[in-house]
Amino acid sequence: MPPTSGERITSIRGIKLPGSSAIWDIKVDFPSDSPQGRITSITPHDSITSSSADLPRSGSDKDTQTRTQTPLVLPSLVHPHIHLDKAFIHSEPQYEHLLPVSGSFHEALSFTAAAKELFTLPDLIKRGEWLLAESVCAGVTAMRAFVEVDHVVKLTCVEAAVTLKKKWSENCEIQIVCFAQDPIFSTEHAGQNLSYIEEALEKYSEIEVIGTTPYVETSVEKSKQNIEWAITRAMQLDKHVDFHLDYNLDEGKEALVWHVLHTLIRCGWNRQSTSRQIMLGHCTRLTLFTKEEWTQIAHLIKSNDLPVTFVGLPTSDLYMASPPPTSTSTSTTGQTRVRGTLPVPDLIRDHGLDAVIGVNNLGNAFTPWGTADPLFLACLGVGIYQSGTRADAELLYECVSTRARAAIGLGKDGSDCRSSVGLRVVEDQCPNLVLFYDRDMSKCGVSRPQRSVADIVWNPPSFSSRDVVFEGRMKKNF
Ligand SMILES: [Zn+2]
């Protein structure tokens, strides 16, 4: 069950903001024609007319601890890519016989296919709520949620997503992806799978994104047909497109990213023609690209004004993406098993591309490990990308916050989504925020201060040290 709707806030007083050592007050107003609040002013803290924090309060000891602190306030967190229907399969006893044995990619495909045959609406809603509850507690206020549609699950996963979207609408904005994990142009079930996808798109106006997996088709030609269909259909229906693409580390395989970009150009999909966006997920094959190839990718995207974002999915990529075994490899010992995940900070800084980081899967055969906390990913990124500076930490936070929000097309008031990236909290924004406190969770009478974005990314605080503001309503975790 979602938390009850939080109290409307009129101000948050005595706070720290990123990039400033001063203390600030934020005022929030609710326009009469909108349920969403707006930040109307950000001014230096007025300690005369206010004590410390003008937050909803009950007068308890907890509130006293909260009021005497100066929280760091940052934009809220976002899941740009997460599978709602496959979350926490491993936590449900009915799927116990499908726990990983070899841990291989093919086993994950077959065990997940078997699990899907057992999916029911109540089960999907229960596991989906586990994911939503943990995400919302972490500070997530928007997510792109993938749900599968095919001849096995039919429309059940979409139905669950639509139910959860409504039920959790006062806590999180859920953007639904109608997702073809299975082939739609090859294998005996292709026709049925595609027909269920079309039925879902026809029936549910809540679907905002068409997602497919070109690499599961049985030939490169069919994969290209899959790409062309998704782009063409999304243009006709005015949807975003999200591909699971080039998920391998095999130089012998053709990278299909080129076909995606050339198809977009041929179809005239650019930032002038539509506000809908393209997301390319995994893309581990691209880690084998030369600098010249990346330069060429960046040139194609920028010169044609393509609204393309890459999403690295490191917990899945590091678990699953490894090169094909060779006769000389020692992959069975695990000593030379190279892993690969998109170098997200380099794509942004060196090539000027849009790139973000997502959780992808949780608690299933594709990714048995990880948490629903996007800050865990940002923290992981410090090690994966060797990104140890304060500026690196700020960029990683953006990748699970404002950049992720822009990437899924949730820009500010329909303006250019890219103008909303960065960590600045500014006037006229809808207040989607996380307040980070130095709470004494140890009960030892001490609490280590977390003064900066880097402190938050390097060592993410517990959920109990975070309060969340969604559209101007406060949800307290403590
Ligand atoms: Zn995925």
XYZ file of C-alpha atoms and ligand atoms in Angstrom:
479
model
C 0.000 0.000 0.000
C 1.436 3.431 -0.877
C 2.088 5.987 1.874
C -0.771 8.384 2.454
C -0.490 11.630 0.574
C 2.091 13.842 2.290
C 1.254 17.227 3.753
C 1.536 20.230 1.498
C 4.509 22.340 2.464
C 4.509 26.114 2.225
C 8.192 26.512 2.981
C 11.376 24.705 3.894
C 13.537 26.897 6.087
C 17.166 26.679 7.093
C 18.553 24.405 4.401
C 21.798 23.907 2.521
C 21.808 23.896 -1.275
C 24.505 22.427 -3.536
C 27.335 24.766 -4.444
C 26.675 27.238 -1.633
C 27.865 27.529 1.953
C 24.960 29.842 2.863
C 21.738 28.800 4.606
C 18.526 29.264 2.613
C 14.734 29.347 2.874
C 12.489 27.998 0.103
C 8.877 29.087 -0.313
C 6.338 26.885 -2.069
C 2.965 27.848 -3.467
C 0.175 25.731 -4.939
C -1.508 27.398 -7.932
C -5.291 27.126 -7.643
C -5.518 25.203 -10.906
C -2.813 22.625 -10.097
C -2.233 19.876 -7.511
C 1.501 20.434 -7.943
C 3.402 23.001 -5.927
C 5.880 25.526 -7.319
C 8.984 27.006 -5.738
C 8.172 30.713 -5.612
C 11.287 32.028 -3.888
C 14.706 30.993 -2.605
C 16.106 33.556 -0.183
C 18.850 33.756 2.480
C 17.665 32.156 5.707
C 15.634 34.460 7.920
C 16.499 33.342 11.449
C 14.425 36.096 13.069
C 10.977 35.146 11.830
C 11.536 31.391 11.821
C 13.199 28.910 14.123
C 14.843 26.431 11.799
C 12.543 24.285 9.717
C 8.970 25.091 8.854
C 8.083 21.496 8.096
C 5.008 19.506 9.014
C 5.606 18.576 12.631
C 4.000 16.721 15.485
C 6.174 17.933 18.339
C 7.872 14.567 18.871
C 11.540 14.009 19.784
C 12.150 12.974 16.196
C 10.822 16.304 14.965
C 13.009 18.121 17.455
C 16.062 16.344 16.002
C 14.885 17.234 12.496
C 14.220 20.887 13.323
C 17.638 21.419 14.865
C 19.423 20.239 11.729
C 20.236 21.947 8.475
C 19.502 19.416 5.731
C 21.207 19.374 2.355
C 18.439 19.658 -0.250
C 18.951 18.112 -3.696
C 16.735 17.277 -6.689
C 14.924 13.965 -6.203
C 16.056 10.637 -7.662
C 14.780 8.936 -10.825
C 14.822 5.405 -12.259
C 15.343 5.911 -16.024
C 15.136 2.149 -16.665
C 13.656 -0.442 -14.306
C 11.675 -3.657 -14.797
C 8.554 -3.495 -12.660
C 7.191 -6.949 -13.482
C 10.387 -8.953 -12.941
C 11.406 -7.327 -9.644
C 12.067 -9.532 -6.618
C 11.145 -12.848 -8.261
C 13.793 -14.369 -5.990
C 11.945 -13.116 -2.899
C 8.786 -15.083 -3.695
C 8.679 -18.744 -2.531
C 6.686 -19.831 -5.585
C 9.743 -19.130 -7.766
C 12.250 -20.887 -5.515
C 12.880 -23.635 -8.079
C 14.042 -20.924 -10.495
C 16.930 -19.543 -8.440
C 20.176 -19.344 -10.485
C 22.186 -22.557 -10.878
C 24.856 -21.619 -13.430
C 24.126 -17.883 -13.464
C 24.482 -17.752 -17.260
C 22.624 -15.399 -19.573
C 20.847 -18.280 -21.301
C 19.763 -19.682 -17.950
C 18.421 -16.240 -17.009
C 16.413 -16.138 -20.234
C 14.967 -19.622 -19.734
C 14.322 -19.294 -15.961
C 12.661 -15.922 -16.466
C 10.531 -17.372 -19.257
C 9.467 -20.138 -16.852
C 8.761 -17.604 -14.090
C 6.594 -15.569 -16.442
C 4.285 -18.540 -16.906
C 3.473 -18.247 -13.179
C 2.840 -14.478 -13.170
C -0.595 -13.452 -11.894
C -2.051 -9.998 -11.385
C -1.934 -10.140 -7.533
C 1.649 -11.450 -7.637
C 2.725 -8.691 -10.056
C 1.120 -6.020 -7.903
C 2.696 -7.392 -4.721
C 6.235 -7.532 -6.123
C 5.748 -4.211 -7.928
C 4.795 -2.572 -4.638
C 7.931 -3.930 -2.983
C 9.931 -2.136 -5.662
C 7.869 1.046 -5.446
C 7.994 1.212 -1.645
C 11.778 0.873 -1.507
C 12.244 3.300 -4.400
C 9.993 5.977 -2.926
C 11.733 5.672 0.454
C 15.063 6.170 -1.294
C 13.828 9.438 -2.804
C 12.641 8.311 -6.249
C 9.818 10.501 -7.571
C 9.741 9.322 -11.210
C 10.518 6.112 -13.036
C 10.406 4.521 -16.483
C 8.868 1.122 -15.724
C 9.198 -1.756 -18.209
C 6.441 -4.366 -18.340
C 6.451 -7.254 -20.782
C 3.804 -8.095 -23.331
C 3.883 -11.397 -25.223
C 2.000 -14.644 -25.839
C 2.799 -15.917 -22.311
C 1.915 -12.979 -20.042
C -0.403 -11.361 -22.586
C -1.572 -8.002 -21.119
C -1.367 -8.966 -17.418
C 1.868 -7.074 -16.687
C 0.555 -3.892 -18.335
C -2.649 -4.202 -16.348
C -0.593 -4.426 -13.141
C 1.476 -1.397 -14.160
C -1.620 0.686 -14.905
C -3.074 -0.262 -11.501
C 0.172 0.653 -9.727
C 0.540 3.896 -11.689
C -2.834 5.067 -10.389
C -2.376 3.707 -6.881
C 1.042 5.325 -6.376
C 0.303 8.553 -8.261
C 0.645 10.679 -5.112
C 4.138 9.347 -4.467
C 5.800 8.733 -7.803
C 5.297 9.403 -11.505
C 5.349 6.041 -13.291
C 5.977 6.088 -17.039
C 4.929 2.739 -18.532
C 6.919 0.949 -21.244
C 5.108 -1.663 -23.319
C 8.086 -3.988 -23.627
C 8.812 -6.779 -26.107
C 11.477 -8.827 -24.332
C 10.743 -11.650 -26.777
C 11.123 -11.750 -30.580
C 8.427 -10.057 -32.631
C 9.771 -10.939 -36.094
C 11.323 -14.384 -35.642
C 10.510 -17.696 -33.904
C 7.135 -19.417 -33.979
C 5.490 -16.971 -31.541
C 6.562 -13.750 -33.298
C 3.164 -13.054 -34.841
C 1.311 -13.631 -31.565
C 3.796 -11.511 -29.613
C 3.464 -8.596 -32.012
C -0.292 -8.852 -32.019
C -0.412 -8.638 -28.181
C 1.879 -5.588 -28.328
C -0.479 -3.914 -30.791
C -3.458 -4.806 -28.600
C -1.785 -3.269 -25.526
C -0.945 -0.082 -27.424
C -4.529 0.142 -28.615
C -6.105 -0.580 -25.234
C -3.955 1.371 -22.745
C -3.471 5.094 -23.312
C -1.264 5.057 -20.177
C 1.544 3.476 -22.230
C 4.046 6.193 -23.112
C 6.978 4.162 -24.421
C 7.511 1.324 -26.917
C 10.396 -0.908 -25.841
C 11.925 -3.820 -27.747
C 14.935 -6.137 -27.613
C 16.353 -6.393 -31.144
C 19.151 -8.797 -30.116
C 16.721 -11.615 -29.245
C 15.654 -11.951 -32.886
C 17.244 -14.913 -34.675
C 19.110 -12.937 -37.357
C 20.609 -9.500 -37.909
C 18.015 -8.852 -40.609
C 15.169 -9.596 -38.189
C 16.838 -7.439 -35.523
C 16.899 -4.556 -37.982
C 13.250 -5.172 -38.821
C 12.492 -5.019 -35.081
C 14.256 -1.629 -34.842
C 12.493 -0.227 -37.898
C 9.080 -1.365 -36.643
C 9.553 0.201 -33.183
C 10.689 3.552 -34.567
C 7.975 3.715 -37.213
C 5.189 2.634 -34.841
C 6.319 5.045 -32.114
C 6.287 7.909 -34.605
C 2.758 6.992 -35.674
C 1.541 6.779 -32.059
C 3.634 9.655 -30.636
C 5.496 7.487 -28.097
C 9.069 7.370 -26.823
C 11.264 4.435 -27.932
C 13.539 2.418 -25.667
C 15.812 -0.324 -27.037
C 17.732 -3.004 -25.168
C 20.622 -2.957 -27.613
C 23.983 -4.549 -28.405
C 24.127 -6.445 -25.106
C 27.340 -8.371 -25.740
C 31.108 -7.987 -25.695
C 31.676 -9.759 -29.004
C 33.669 -7.870 -31.642
C 32.427 -10.381 -34.191
C 28.851 -9.138 -33.830
C 27.592 -6.156 -35.788
C 26.720 -3.216 -33.537
C 23.109 -2.303 -34.269
C 23.427 1.208 -32.854
C 24.344 2.364 -36.360
C 21.100 0.989 -37.746
C 19.101 2.717 -35.005
C 20.709 6.084 -35.741
C 20.394 5.781 -39.527
C 16.755 4.683 -39.227
C 15.986 7.710 -37.029
C 17.652 10.005 -39.562
C 15.821 8.387 -42.472
C 12.480 8.735 -40.647
C 13.111 12.387 -39.766
C 13.011 11.857 -35.976
C 14.785 14.824 -34.372
C 14.316 17.421 -31.632
C 12.511 19.733 -34.038
C 10.021 17.152 -35.288
C 9.023 15.665 -31.908
C 9.451 16.001 -28.145
C 9.598 12.189 -27.867
C 12.945 10.652 -27.041
C 15.065 7.590 -27.773
C 16.868 5.587 -25.081
C 19.511 2.959 -25.819
C 20.121 0.542 -22.937
C 23.056 -1.774 -22.113
C 25.064 -1.203 -25.351
C 28.005 -3.074 -23.823
C 29.258 -3.947 -27.342
C 29.994 -0.227 -27.736
C 32.664 -0.417 -25.028
C 34.791 -2.102 -27.726
C 34.468 0.938 -30.011
C 37.520 2.992 -30.898
C 37.643 6.682 -30.071
C 37.003 7.386 -33.765
C 33.852 5.265 -33.732
C 32.550 7.148 -30.677
C 33.361 10.424 -32.403
C 31.340 9.228 -35.381
C 28.392 8.246 -33.147
C 28.477 11.649 -31.440
C 28.685 13.410 -34.811
C 25.672 11.509 -36.178
C 23.602 12.302 -33.081
C 24.554 15.962 -32.814
C 24.565 16.887 -36.496
C 21.103 15.364 -36.913
C 19.795 16.688 -33.567
C 18.702 13.199 -32.510
C 17.155 13.046 -29.002
C 19.184 9.953 -28.072
C 20.334 9.038 -24.557
C 22.476 6.065 -23.573
C 21.645 4.327 -20.300
C 24.328 2.266 -18.590
C 22.934 -0.533 -16.444
C 26.049 -1.450 -14.476
C 24.667 -3.950 -11.954
C 23.260 -6.054 -14.810
C 26.100 -5.388 -17.244
C 28.838 -6.357 -14.795
C 26.955 -9.508 -13.854
C 26.078 -10.656 -17.375
C 28.166 -9.024 -20.099
C 31.390 -10.902 -20.721
C 33.206 -11.825 -23.942
C 32.427 -15.147 -25.619
C 34.740 -17.902 -24.320
C 37.694 -18.782 -26.560
C 39.962 -21.801 -26.627
C 42.720 -19.770 -24.958
C 40.570 -18.041 -22.359
C 40.502 -19.124 -18.749
C 36.957 -17.986 -18.254
C 36.069 -21.071 -16.236
C 38.431 -19.929 -13.504
C 37.043 -16.419 -13.639
C 40.535 -14.944 -13.707
C 40.418 -13.261 -17.098
C 36.724 -12.589 -17.498
C 36.586 -9.042 -18.749
C 33.388 -7.186 -17.899
C 31.899 -4.235 -19.723
C 29.495 -1.387 -19.075
C 29.105 1.947 -20.841
C 31.611 4.565 -19.595
C 28.836 7.019 -18.767
C 30.908 9.996 -17.480
C 33.233 9.766 -20.512
C 30.291 9.773 -22.924
C 29.046 12.990 -21.333
C 32.351 14.796 -20.952
C 34.472 13.550 -23.846
C 31.772 13.186 -26.475
C 29.031 15.576 -25.347
C 26.452 12.778 -25.398
C 23.439 12.367 -23.125
C 23.974 9.400 -20.806
C 22.467 8.193 -17.530
C 22.594 5.207 -15.164
C 19.746 2.838 -14.263
C 19.008 -0.057 -11.898
C 17.414 -2.257 -14.626
C 16.671 -5.495 -12.764
C 16.473 -6.426 -9.098
C 16.114 -9.810 -7.447
C 15.857 -11.942 -10.578
C 18.026 -14.209 -12.701
C 19.258 -11.326 -14.873
C 20.480 -9.385 -11.821
C 20.167 -11.136 -8.456
C 21.956 -8.335 -6.596
C 21.616 -4.593 -5.988
C 19.086 -2.293 -4.361
C 16.271 0.008 -5.462
C 18.342 3.000 -4.323
C 19.692 4.988 -7.297
C 22.332 6.453 -4.982
C 23.795 2.961 -4.668
C 24.408 3.114 -8.438
C 25.981 6.563 -8.227
C 28.246 5.249 -5.463
C 29.113 2.164 -7.530
C 29.974 4.513 -10.399
C 32.764 6.097 -8.357
C 34.574 2.761 -8.474
C 33.529 1.527 -11.916
C 34.443 4.734 -13.731
C 37.302 5.698 -11.368
C 35.414 8.926 -10.764
C 36.743 10.158 -7.452
C 36.556 13.945 -7.598
C 33.803 16.099 -6.156
C 32.833 17.140 -9.684
C 32.611 13.450 -10.638
C 30.301 12.788 -7.701
C 28.038 15.652 -8.735
C 27.863 14.315 -12.302
C 27.029 10.817 -11.021
C 24.243 12.257 -8.862
C 22.853 14.063 -11.920
C 22.893 10.732 -13.805
C 20.414 9.236 -11.318
C 18.477 12.471 -10.851
C 18.014 15.404 -13.211
C 19.726 13.837 -16.243
C 17.668 10.665 -15.765
C 14.485 12.728 -15.534
C 15.317 14.605 -18.725
C 16.250 11.367 -20.503
C 12.791 9.872 -20.016
C 11.191 13.023 -21.362
C 9.975 14.574 -18.123
C 11.301 18.049 -18.796
C 10.258 21.161 -17.040
C 6.881 22.309 -18.360
C 7.517 20.779 -21.761
C 10.605 22.896 -22.333
C 13.809 21.414 -23.683
C 14.521 18.590 -21.252
C 18.255 19.169 -21.422
C 17.877 22.627 -19.849
C 16.749 20.958 -16.605
C 19.949 19.027 -15.915
C 22.335 20.067 -13.162
C 21.741 20.080 -9.436
C 20.442 23.594 -8.948
C 17.177 24.023 -7.114
C 15.628 27.118 -8.689
C 12.487 29.204 -8.584
C 9.489 28.079 -10.641
C 10.544 24.422 -10.353
C 8.052 21.829 -9.214
C 9.507 20.815 -5.831
C 10.658 17.210 -6.269
C 13.394 17.087 -3.659
C 15.304 14.932 -1.204
C 16.301 16.396 2.177
C 19.431 14.706 3.543
C 19.806 14.944 7.345
C 22.687 13.979 9.640
C 20.474 11.802 11.780
C 21.885 9.757 14.616
C 20.734 6.324 13.482
C 23.253 4.580 15.749
C 21.630 6.019 18.912
C 25.185 6.605 20.141
C 24.733 10.350 20.380
C 26.945 11.031 17.371
C 26.254 11.673 13.708
C 28.810 12.267 10.973
C 27.999 15.400 8.977
C 27.308 15.059 5.264
C 27.986 18.498 3.913
C 28.185 18.051 0.164
C 26.862 16.119 -2.824
C 30.133 14.185 -2.824
C 29.557 13.084 0.785
C 26.131 11.782 -0.258
C 27.454 9.892 -3.317
C 30.601 8.485 -1.725
C 28.694 7.066 1.221
C 24.922 7.133 0.649
C 23.012 7.796 3.871
C 20.310 5.405 5.059
C 16.723 5.915 3.914
C 15.917 7.088 7.452
C 18.192 10.081 6.917
C 16.219 11.179 3.855
C 12.891 12.976 3.650
C 11.241 13.243 0.252
C 9.196 16.031 -1.314
C 7.005 14.944 -4.247
C 5.332 17.791 -6.141
C 5.358 19.939 -2.997
C 4.164 17.281 -0.529
C 6.436 16.017 2.218
C 6.949 12.325 2.924
C 9.014 11.773 6.048
C 11.053 8.607 6.520
C 11.914 9.151 10.193
Zn 16.251 -3.651 -19.039
